[in-house]
Amino acid sequence: MRAVCFFLGLVLVACLCGNAAAAPAGRPETVLTAIQKAIDTQDMKAFERHVDMDSLLEQGASSVVNTLQQVGTIDTSGLPPLLALMASSIRQPEMARQVKMLLKSEVESFVRYGVTSGAFAGKKPSGSPDGLIAPLMRDVSTGRKELKRSAAVRKEASGSYVVPAVIHDYGNGRDYRVDLRVRAEQDVWKVQEIANMDRLLEKLRKEAAE
């Protein structure tokens, strides 16, 4: 379960339909600069202008639940009784739905805390995240997050763009490659999916096992 929280926290920090009413200014990769500025200035409203939180939460939580359903035995040691019950019953459709809803809600709260408190900008906030899975979030780095483009932008047949980027996490000193699928929405570029979600999840699962 710790790997689940760790994965979602980093994915959401990285970032990411609607029809565009006007062409966004600049190229798709400018979304990285906009998101970084929002993080550094603790501006959650600006962050959400360039990040489709609902889409990423749905994508990330679905990927995690699907992965948990496929593993043989889930280690629930150290989990509160309610979470242990939910994790051990993840293969039941109704329980899977509840776990996904819980992850979406709790991780959204964690990301909002990271941005608004300045933790993701490298500041030392006075408080700490709270919520049902807050104890598990202690394993999620709240250090500064820095985004940089890592390769050429690719245009897809659908009209969207894939912006390859690297997130450097100053909290744990690691780099994470994220391929952000970006689309024009009104007058801005907005991240709506992570194209390499499965590879990212696998990398984070291995790290959590170290």
Tab-separated table of C-alpha atoms in Angstrom:
chain	number	residue	atom	x	y	z
A	1	MET	CA	0.000	0.000	0.000
A	2	ARG	CA	2.932	2.343	0.607
A	3	ALA	CA	4.005	1.884	-3.002
A	4	VAL	CA	0.503	2.897	-4.096
A	5	CYS	CA	0.625	6.187	-2.207
A	6	PHE	CA	4.214	6.883	-3.243
A	7	PHE	CA	3.361	6.308	-6.899
A	8	LEU	CA	0.305	8.518	-6.938
A	9	GLY	CA	1.948	11.355	-5.056
A	10	LEU	CA	4.780	11.640	-7.560
A	11	VAL	CA	2.587	11.153	-10.579
A	12	LEU	CA	0.319	13.989	-9.559
A	13	VAL	CA	3.186	16.291	-8.810
A	14	ALA	CA	4.500	15.731	-12.315
A	15	CYS	CA	1.264	16.906	-13.578
A	16	LEU	CA	-1.225	15.844	-15.860
A	17	CYS	CA	-11.251	17.707	-22.964
A	18	GLY	CA	-12.806	19.788	-24.221
A	19	ASN	CA	-12.594	21.805	-27.445
A	20	ALA	CA	-10.165	24.663	-27.658
A	21	ALA	CA	-11.753	28.091	-27.943
A	22	ALA	CA	-8.442	29.695	-28.881
A	23	ALA	CA	-4.951	28.478	-29.700
A	24	PRO	CA	-2.669	28.458	-26.637
A	25	ALA	CA	0.352	30.732	-26.679
A	26	GLY	CA	3.707	29.032	-27.222
A	27	ARG	CA	4.514	25.400	-27.884
A	28	PRO	CA	3.128	22.448	-25.869
A	29	GLU	CA	6.297	22.138	-23.778
A	30	THR	CA	5.626	25.564	-22.235
A	31	VAL	CA	3.179	23.720	-19.973
A	32	LEU	CA	6.199	22.535	-17.948
A	33	THR	CA	7.259	26.106	-17.203
A	34	ALA	CA	3.706	27.043	-16.249
A	35	ILE	CA	3.339	24.103	-13.871
A	36	GLN	CA	6.742	24.719	-12.302
A	37	LYS	CA	5.839	28.360	-11.710
A	38	ALA	CA	2.553	27.337	-10.092
A	39	ILE	CA	4.397	24.970	-7.750
A	40	ASP	CA	7.094	27.512	-6.883
A	41	THR	CA	4.549	30.258	-6.162
A	42	GLN	CA	2.174	27.923	-4.259
A	43	ASP	CA	-0.610	28.806	-6.706
A	44	MET	CA	-3.054	25.897	-6.750
A	45	LYS	CA	-5.455	27.714	-9.071
A	46	ALA	CA	-2.722	28.139	-11.691
A	47	PHE	CA	-1.636	24.524	-11.171
A	48	GLU	CA	-5.139	23.265	-11.941
A	49	ARG	CA	-5.355	25.529	-14.975
A	50	HIS	CA	-2.572	23.487	-16.589
A	51	VAL	CA	-3.189	20.106	-14.930
A	52	ASP	CA	-6.344	18.028	-15.356
A	53	MET	CA	-6.436	16.690	-11.808
A	54	ASP	CA	-9.605	14.639	-12.311
A	55	SER	CA	-8.175	12.868	-15.355
A	56	LEU	CA	-4.851	12.057	-13.694
A	57	LEU	CA	-6.453	10.916	-10.461
A	58	GLU	CA	-8.722	8.564	-12.392
A	59	GLN	CA	-5.871	7.236	-14.535
A	60	GLY	CA	-3.485	6.777	-11.621
A	61	ALA	CA	-5.969	5.221	-9.199
A	62	SER	CA	-7.295	2.842	-11.868
A	63	SER	CA	-3.759	1.694	-12.726
A	64	VAL	CA	-2.939	1.066	-9.077
A	65	VAL	CA	-6.142	-0.855	-8.346
A	66	ASN	CA	-5.660	-2.994	-11.466
A	67	THR	CA	-2.099	-3.768	-10.393
A	68	LEU	CA	-3.166	-4.719	-6.862
A	69	GLN	CA	-5.862	-7.017	-8.250
A	70	GLN	CA	-3.264	-8.893	-10.282
A	71	VAL	CA	-0.728	-9.567	-7.528
A	72	GLY	CA	-0.898	-12.792	-5.567
A	73	THR	CA	-0.872	-11.744	-1.917
A	74	ILE	CA	-1.053	-8.165	-0.647
A	75	ASP	CA	1.011	-7.401	2.444
A	76	THR	CA	-1.345	-5.600	4.819
A	77	SER	CA	0.983	-5.603	7.820
A	78	GLY	CA	1.226	-2.199	9.438
A	79	LEU	CA	-2.045	-0.974	7.934
A	80	PRO	CA	-4.963	0.258	10.054
A	81	PRO	CA	-7.715	-2.410	10.297
A	82	LEU	CA	-10.053	-0.688	7.822
A	83	LEU	CA	-7.350	-0.253	5.181
A	84	ALA	CA	-6.120	-3.813	5.703
A	85	LEU	CA	-9.636	-5.115	5.076
A	86	MET	CA	-10.029	-2.996	1.939
A	87	ALA	CA	-6.644	-4.046	0.550
A	88	SER	CA	-7.219	-7.742	1.199
A	89	SER	CA	-10.624	-7.579	-0.515
A	90	ILE	CA	-9.444	-5.577	-3.541
A	91	ARG	CA	-10.601	-8.261	-6.012
A	92	GLN	CA	-14.232	-7.652	-5.097
A	93	PRO	CA	-15.708	-5.088	-7.534
A	94	GLU	CA	-17.401	-2.973	-4.845
A	95	MET	CA	-14.287	-2.916	-2.665
A	96	ALA	CA	-12.119	-2.045	-5.658
A	97	ARG	CA	-14.417	0.900	-6.353
A	98	GLN	CA	-14.149	2.094	-2.759
A	99	VAL	CA	-10.362	1.764	-2.744
A	100	LYS	CA	-10.131	3.780	-5.966
A	101	MET	CA	-12.363	6.518	-4.543
A	102	LEU	CA	-10.283	6.613	-1.360
A	103	LEU	CA	-7.007	6.884	-3.259
A	104	LYS	CA	-8.326	9.675	-5.479
A	105	SER	CA	-9.595	11.670	-2.520
A	106	GLU	CA	-6.572	11.204	-0.280
A	107	VAL	CA	-3.952	11.801	-2.966
A	108	GLU	CA	-5.740	14.912	-4.195
A	109	SER	CA	-5.596	16.270	-0.631
A	110	PHE	CA	-1.897	15.374	-0.433
A	111	VAL	CA	-1.073	17.172	-3.692
A	112	ARG	CA	-3.056	20.253	-2.667
A	113	TYR	CA	-1.117	20.278	0.588
A	114	GLY	CA	2.205	19.921	-1.248
A	115	VAL	CA	1.478	22.829	-3.576
A	116	THR	CA	-0.280	25.278	-1.222
A	117	SER	CA	2.062	24.691	1.735
A	118	GLY	CA	5.163	25.254	-0.382
A	119	ALA	CA	6.511	21.774	0.399
A	120	PHE	CA	6.844	20.933	-3.305
A	121	ALA	CA	8.656	24.222	-3.816
A	122	GLY	CA	11.328	23.246	-1.302
A	123	LYS	CA	9.939	25.130	1.700
A	124	LYS	CA	9.424	23.719	5.166
A	125	PRO	CA	5.695	23.894	5.978
A	126	SER	CA	4.528	24.160	9.555
A	127	GLY	CA	1.816	21.516	9.251
A	128	SER	CA	1.572	18.058	7.732
A	129	PRO	CA	-0.871	16.165	5.505
A	130	ASP	CA	-3.899	14.651	7.208
A	131	GLY	CA	-6.471	12.090	6.178
A	132	LEU	CA	-7.259	8.393	6.450
A	133	ILE	CA	-4.018	7.261	4.801
A	134	ALA	CA	-1.862	10.101	6.125
A	135	PRO	CA	0.384	7.700	8.113
A	136	LEU	CA	1.298	5.932	4.868
A	137	MET	CA	2.117	9.240	3.224
A	138	ARG	CA	5.183	9.545	5.428
A	139	ASP	CA	6.963	7.463	2.786
A	140	VAL	CA	6.053	9.942	0.043
A	141	SER	CA	8.666	12.595	-0.551
A	142	THR	CA	7.482	16.146	0.063
A	143	GLY	CA	10.760	17.622	-1.182
A	144	ARG	CA	11.044	20.127	-4.009
A	145	LYS	CA	9.876	18.894	-7.423
A	146	GLU	CA	11.593	20.238	-10.554
A	147	LEU	CA	10.339	19.544	-14.098
A	148	LYS	CA	12.481	19.658	-17.235
A	149	ARG	CA	11.850	18.564	-20.820
A	150	SER	CA	13.944	15.500	-21.644
A	151	ALA	CA	13.309	14.846	-25.356
A	152	ALA	CA	11.591	16.204	-28.447
A	153	VAL	CA	7.849	16.762	-28.312
A	154	ARG	CA	5.801	14.287	-30.396
A	155	LYS	CA	2.531	15.099	-32.122
A	156	GLU	CA	-0.045	12.311	-32.145
A	157	ALA	CA	-2.645	11.500	-34.786
A	158	SER	CA	-5.385	12.555	-32.371
A	159	GLY	CA	-3.994	16.091	-32.313
A	160	SER	CA	-2.553	15.825	-28.804
A	161	TYR	CA	1.171	16.098	-28.004
A	162	VAL	CA	3.455	13.989	-25.833
A	163	VAL	CA	5.916	16.090	-23.850
A	164	PRO	CA	8.716	13.897	-22.416
A	165	ALA	CA	9.930	15.305	-19.111
A	166	VAL	CA	12.017	14.400	-16.095
A	167	ILE	CA	10.966	15.222	-12.558
A	168	HIS	CA	13.837	15.603	-10.140
A	169	ASP	CA	12.732	14.985	-6.570
A	170	TYR	CA	15.042	16.805	-4.175
A	171	GLY	CA	13.441	14.916	-1.289
A	172	ASN	CA	14.914	11.575	-2.321
A	173	GLY	CA	17.431	12.622	-4.986
A	174	ARG	CA	15.797	10.538	-7.718
A	175	ASP	CA	14.738	11.323	-11.288
A	176	TYR	CA	11.437	10.179	-12.787
A	177	ARG	CA	10.658	10.165	-16.489
A	178	VAL	CA	7.091	11.136	-17.318
A	179	ASP	CA	5.640	11.331	-20.827
A	180	LEU	CA	2.911	13.925	-20.464
A	181	ARG	CA	0.031	13.877	-22.942
A	182	VAL	CA	-0.897	17.514	-23.514
A	183	ARG	CA	-3.902	18.975	-25.299
A	184	ALA	CA	-5.106	22.496	-26.023
A	185	GLU	CA	-7.979	23.545	-23.790
A	186	GLN	CA	-9.312	27.043	-24.366
A	187	ASP	CA	-6.248	29.309	-24.297
A	188	VAL	CA	-3.792	27.026	-22.451
A	189	TRP	CA	-1.904	23.763	-22.840
A	190	LYS	CA	-3.142	21.241	-20.309
A	191	VAL	CA	-1.694	17.904	-19.175
A	192	GLN	CA	-4.413	15.253	-19.175
A	193	GLU	CA	-2.655	11.893	-19.096
A	194	ILE	CA	0.675	10.230	-18.437
A	195	ALA	CA	1.474	8.172	-21.521
A	196	ASN	CA	4.034	5.944	-19.756
A	197	MET	CA	1.950	5.302	-16.632
A	198	ASP	CA	2.616	1.546	-16.540
A	199	ARG	CA	6.408	1.935	-16.752
A	200	LEU	CA	6.356	4.653	-14.102
A	201	LEU	CA	4.301	2.497	-11.762
A	202	GLU	CA	6.680	-0.431	-12.227
A	203	LYS	CA	9.702	1.754	-11.444
A	204	LEU	CA	8.086	3.052	-8.262
A	205	ARG	CA	7.031	-0.408	-7.170
A	206	LYS	CA	10.646	-1.564	-7.424
A	207	GLU	CA	11.878	1.452	-5.475
A	208	ALA	CA	9.329	0.831	-2.725
A	209	ALA	CA	10.603	-2.737	-2.397
A	210	GLU	CA	14.227	-1.643	-1.892
